[in-house]
Each structure stands twice: as structure tokens, then as C-alpha cells.
PDB file of C-alpha atoms in Angstrom:
ATOM      1  CA  MET A  21      55.757 -60.964  30.331  1.00  0.00           C
ATOM      2  CA  PRO A  22      52.258 -59.587  29.612  1.00  0.00           C
ATOM      3  CA  GLN A  23      51.355 -58.371  26.154  1.00  0.00           C
ATOM      4  CA  ASP A  24      50.351 -54.843  25.201  1.00  0.00           C
ATOM      5  CA  THR A  25      46.620 -54.897  24.399  1.00  0.00           C
ATOM      6  CA  ALA A  26      47.103 -52.294  21.653  1.00  0.00           C
ATOM      7  CA  SER A  27      48.734 -54.997  19.500  1.00  0.00           C
ATOM      8  CA  LEU A  28      46.193 -57.739  20.204  1.00  0.00           C
ATOM      9  CA  ASP A  29      43.511 -58.938  17.862  1.00  0.00           C
ATOM     10  CA  ILE A  30      40.365 -59.173  19.969  1.00  0.00           C
ATOM     11  CA  SER A  31      36.891 -58.184  18.889  1.00  0.00           C
ATOM     12  CA  LEU A  32      35.297 -55.181  20.528  1.00  0.00           C
ATOM     13  CA  PRO A  33      33.118 -54.864  22.345  1.00  0.00           C
ATOM     14  CA  VAL A  34      34.072 -57.734  24.632  1.00  0.00           C
ATOM     15  CA  LYS A  35      30.760 -59.440  25.440  1.00  0.00           C
ATOM     16  CA  GLY A  36      29.830 -61.948  28.097  1.00  0.00           C
ATOM     17  CA  ALA A  37      26.791 -63.275  29.911  1.00  0.00           C
ATOM     18  CA  CYS A  38      25.887 -65.459  32.840  1.00  0.00           C
ATOM     19  CA  HIS A  39      24.929 -69.081  32.147  1.00  0.00           C
ATOM     20  CA  CYS A  40      21.203 -68.372  31.818  1.00  0.00           C
ATOM     21  CA  GLY A  41      21.627 -65.059  29.953  1.00  0.00           C
ATOM     22  CA  THR A  42      19.820 -62.901  32.509  1.00  0.00           C
ATOM     23  CA  VAL A  43      22.873 -60.678  33.099  1.00  0.00           C
ATOM     24  CA  SER A  44      25.183 -59.653  30.278  1.00  0.00           C
ATOM     25  CA  TYR A  45      27.964 -57.151  29.755  1.00  0.00           C
ATOM     26  CA  GLU A  46      29.719 -55.252  27.001  1.00  0.00           C
ATOM     27  CA  MET A  47      33.165 -53.765  27.454  1.00  0.00           C
ATOM     28  CA  THR A  48      33.984 -51.141  24.815  1.00  0.00           C
ATOM     29  CA  SER A  49      37.686 -50.824  25.681  1.00  0.00           C
ATOM     30  CA  PRO A  50      39.841 -53.922  26.047  1.00  0.00           C
ATOM     31  CA  PRO A  51      41.106 -54.612  29.531  1.00  0.00           C
ATOM     32  CA  LYS A  52      44.850 -54.236  29.935  1.00  0.00           C
ATOM     33  CA  HIS A  53      45.083 -57.821  31.231  1.00  0.00           C
ATOM     34  CA  ALA A  54      42.926 -60.758  32.182  1.00  0.00           C
ATOM     35  CA  VAL A  55      43.563 -61.041  35.917  1.00  0.00           C
ATOM     36  CA  LYS A  56      43.367 -64.165  38.075  1.00  0.00           C
ATOM     37  CA  CYS A  57      43.534 -63.074  41.730  1.00  0.00           C
ATOM     38  CA  ASN A  58      44.267 -65.360  44.677  1.00  0.00           C
ATOM     39  CA  CYS A  59      42.426 -63.369  47.365  1.00  0.00           C
ATOM     40  CA  SER A  60      39.804 -65.282  49.330  1.00  0.00           C
ATOM     41  CA  ILE A  61      36.772 -63.989  47.399  1.00  0.00           C
ATOM     42  CA  CYS A  62      38.271 -64.377  43.927  1.00  0.00           C
ATOM     43  CA  ARG A  63      39.437 -67.915  44.744  1.00  0.00           C
ATOM     44  CA  SER A  64      35.947 -68.763  45.998  1.00  0.00           C
ATOM     45  CA  LEU A  65      34.232 -67.263  42.949  1.00  0.00           C
ATOM     46  CA  GLY A  66      36.614 -68.776  40.386  1.00  0.00           C
ATOM     47  CA  THR A  67      36.761 -65.582  38.347  1.00  0.00           C
ATOM     48  CA  VAL A  68      39.133 -64.036  35.823  1.00  0.00           C
ATOM     49  CA  TRP A  69      38.669 -60.269  35.837  1.00  0.00           C
ATOM     50  CA  GLY A  70      38.775 -57.745  33.032  1.00  0.00           C
ATOM     51  CA  HIS A  71      39.113 -54.327  34.665  1.00  0.00           C
ATOM     52  CA  GLY A  72      37.816 -51.049  33.284  1.00  0.00           C
ATOM     53  CA  SER A  73      35.915 -47.923  34.113  1.00  0.00           C
ATOM     54  CA  THR A  74      32.165 -47.766  34.600  1.00  0.00           C
ATOM     55  CA  LYS A  75      32.137 -45.604  31.456  1.00  0.00           C
ATOM     56  CA  SER A  76      33.557 -48.413  29.306  1.00  0.00           C
ATOM     57  CA  ILE A  77      31.406 -51.270  30.645  1.00  0.00           C
ATOM     58  CA  LYS A  78      27.661 -51.671  30.180  1.00  0.00           C
ATOM     59  CA  ILE A  79      25.770 -54.191  32.310  1.00  0.00           C
ATOM     60  CA  THR A  80      22.414 -55.296  30.907  1.00  0.00           C
ATOM     61  CA  ALA A  81      20.052 -56.743  33.500  1.00  0.00           C
ATOM     62  CA  LYS A  82      16.871 -55.883  35.325  1.00  0.00           C
ATOM     63  CA  PRO A  83      17.584 -53.931  38.545  1.00  0.00           C
ATOM     64  CA  ASP A  84      16.813 -56.916  40.778  1.00  0.00           C
ATOM     65  CA  ALA A  85      18.512 -59.577  38.614  1.00  0.00           C
ATOM     66  CA  THR A  86      21.647 -59.854  40.738  1.00  0.00           C
ATOM     67  CA  ILE A  87      22.525 -60.337  44.337  1.00  0.00           C
ATOM     68  CA  GLN A  88      25.310 -58.149  45.696  1.00  0.00           C
ATOM     69  CA  TYR A  89      27.982 -59.263  48.079  1.00  0.00           C
ATOM     70  CA  VAL A  90      29.940 -56.564  49.909  1.00  0.00           C
ATOM     71  CA  TRP A  91      32.608 -57.402  52.473  1.00  0.00           C
ATOM     72  CA  GLY A  92      35.979 -56.331  53.875  1.00  0.00           C
ATOM     73  CA  ASP A  93      36.630 -52.624  53.319  1.00  0.00           C
ATOM     74  CA  LYS A  94      33.189 -52.350  51.657  1.00  0.00           C
ATOM     75  CA  GLN A  95      34.554 -50.681  48.512  1.00  0.00           C
ATOM     76  CA  LEU A  96      33.423 -53.351  46.029  1.00  0.00           C
ATOM     77  CA  ALA A  97      30.030 -54.920  45.367  1.00  0.00           C
ATOM     78  CA  PHE A  98      30.321 -58.356  43.717  1.00  0.00           C
ATOM     79  CA  HIS A  99      27.281 -59.209  41.567  1.00  0.00           C
ATOM     80  CA  SER A 100      25.977 -62.700  40.828  1.00  0.00           C
ATOM     81  CA  CYS A 101      22.912 -63.713  38.833  1.00  0.00           C
ATOM     82  CA  LYS A 102      19.978 -64.628  41.080  1.00  0.00           C
ATOM     83  CA  ILE A 103      18.876 -67.378  38.686  1.00  0.00           C
ATOM     84  CA  CYS A 104      22.030 -69.299  37.703  1.00  0.00           C
ATOM     85  CA  GLY A 105      24.444 -68.011  40.354  1.00  0.00           C
ATOM     86  CA  ALA A 106      27.240 -66.987  37.965  1.00  0.00           C
ATOM     87  CA  THR A 107      29.345 -64.071  39.225  1.00  0.00           C
ATOM     88  CA  THR A 108      29.209 -61.496  36.451  1.00  0.00           C
ATOM     89  CA  HIS A 109      31.015 -58.397  37.704  1.00  0.00           C
ATOM     90  CA  TRP A 110      32.028 -56.145  40.548  1.00  0.00           C
ATOM     91  CA  GLU A 111      31.526 -52.420  40.844  1.00  0.00           C
ATOM     92  CA  GLY A 112      33.328 -49.928  43.038  1.00  0.00           C
ATOM     93  CA  ILE A 113      30.897 -48.425  45.544  1.00  0.00           C
ATOM     94  CA  ALA A 114      33.154 -46.442  47.895  1.00  0.00           C
ATOM     95  CA  GLY A 115      36.555 -44.798  48.239  1.00  0.00           C
ATOM     96  CA  ASP A 116      39.130 -45.134  45.487  1.00  0.00           C
ATOM     97  CA  ALA A 117      37.064 -47.879  43.835  1.00  0.00           C
ATOM     98  CA  ILE A 118      34.271 -45.532  42.690  1.00  0.00           C
ATOM     99  CA  GLY A 119      34.190 -45.403  38.901  1.00  0.00           C
ATOM    100  CA  ARG A 120      35.950 -48.762  38.579  1.00  0.00           C
ATOM    101  CA  MET A 121      34.427 -52.036  37.495  1.00  0.00           C
ATOM    102  CA  ALA A 122      35.526 -55.492  36.428  1.00  0.00           C
ATOM    103  CA  VAL A 123      33.717 -58.184  34.486  1.00  0.00           C
ATOM    104  CA  ASN A 124      34.205 -61.924  34.742  1.00  0.00           C
ATOM    105  CA  LEU A 125      36.006 -62.822  31.521  1.00  0.00           C
ATOM    106  CA  CYS A 126      35.224 -66.508  32.103  1.00  0.00           C
ATOM    107  CA  LEU A 127      31.750 -65.577  30.821  1.00  0.00           C
ATOM    108  CA  ALA A 128      33.119 -64.286  27.490  1.00  0.00           C
ATOM    109  CA  ASP A 129      34.453 -66.275  24.561  1.00  0.00           C
ATOM    110  CA  PRO A 130      37.642 -68.107  25.659  1.00  0.00           C
ATOM    111  CA  SER A 131      39.580 -66.373  22.892  1.00  0.00           C
ATOM    112  CA  VAL A 132      39.307 -63.111  24.853  1.00  0.00           C
ATOM    113  CA  ILE A 133      41.467 -64.339  27.741  1.00  0.00           C
ATOM    114  CA  ASP A 134      43.843 -66.012  25.294  1.00  0.00           C
ATOM    115  CA  GLY A 135      44.073 -62.817  23.230  1.00  0.00           C
ATOM    116  CA  ILE A 136      44.633 -60.460  26.143  1.00  0.00           C
ATOM    117  CA  GLY A 137      46.917 -62.685  28.162  1.00  0.00           C
ATOM    118  CA  LEU A 138      46.385 -63.922  31.700  1.00  0.00           C
ATOM    119  CA  ARG A 139      48.226 -62.379  34.640  1.00  0.00           C
ATOM    120  CA  HIS A 140      48.255 -63.704  38.189  1.00  0.00           C
ATOM    121  CA  PHE A 141      47.753 -61.191  41.005  1.00  0.00           C
ATOM    122  CA  ASP A 142      48.635 -61.831  44.658  1.00  0.00           C
ATOM    123  CA  GLY A 143      45.609 -60.270  46.353  1.00  0.00           C
ATOM    124  CA  ALA A 144      46.116 -62.541  49.367  1.00  0.00           C
ATOM    125  CA  GLU A 145      49.413 -61.080  50.577  1.00  0.00           C
ATOM    126  CA  THR A 146      51.635 -58.747  48.536  1.00  0.00           C
ATOM    127  CA  TRP A 147      49.130 -56.916  46.258  1.00  0.00           C
ATOM    128  CA  LYS A 148      51.565 -57.377  43.364  1.00  0.00           C
ATOM    129  CA  PHE A 149      51.484 -59.283  40.104  1.00  0.00           C
ATOM    130  CA  LEU A 150      53.292 -62.609  40.375  1.00  0.00           C
ATOM    131  CA  ASP A 151      54.683 -62.620  36.824  1.00  0.00           C
TER     132      ASP A 151
END
């Protein structure tokens, strides 16, 4: 069963960056879980998400440093570095997703995922956690 992040020993802010360092993030509140989703985009990107609000996550990059990919219900914009191609984050751009964001925890120190605990989410069919 997933752990409660209030009892975990992880350093804040959670920091990560793409391979080349052009895009970085800081998350001032720990995500509740590290989430591995099996939907088609998350499988293709190979990401592990740390979810939060746009108020608790700061992205540092020049305005044109990422490419955005928007698909499906067009509520999320996935961002990848234009130089190294690493997917850094997604941001809610419409509907219920506005104000929400997630960062790719694979770009942070591995101890972050270990400290928070990894959960598996069925975004392909049931929209429920599998654990």
C-alpha cells in the first residue's frame, strides 16, 4: 500500500532537469505519489509523474525551450526539451486540468521516487490505481 508523504524523508524542493539542463523544475510540495501510468502517451514517453498544482511547481526555461504536444481531449500540454528531447512536465490547459501540473520524476534524483513510493495507474482502461 502507498506511503503517506507526510512521514517520508525527502528533500524539498524536489528538483529535476532534462538531460542537457535547458529545462528544469522545482516542486515545493512533495507529490502524494510517484505515478507510472500505462496510457498510450505515458507508455511512449517513459515517464513517472509527480503531480501538483501550478502554484507548487516552478519550471525554469526560456519560453521557446520546449515543444508542446496536445492530443485527445486537449486538456494537457506535454512539454519536452527541444535540444535533448527529454519530457519534463505536463500542464493543464483546459477544463478540469487547469491549475494542475506534473513533472517527470525520472529527471530528479532516484531517491525521490524511492522515498515517495511508486504507484501504478491504469490510464489505459479503468482510470484506477492498480495497487
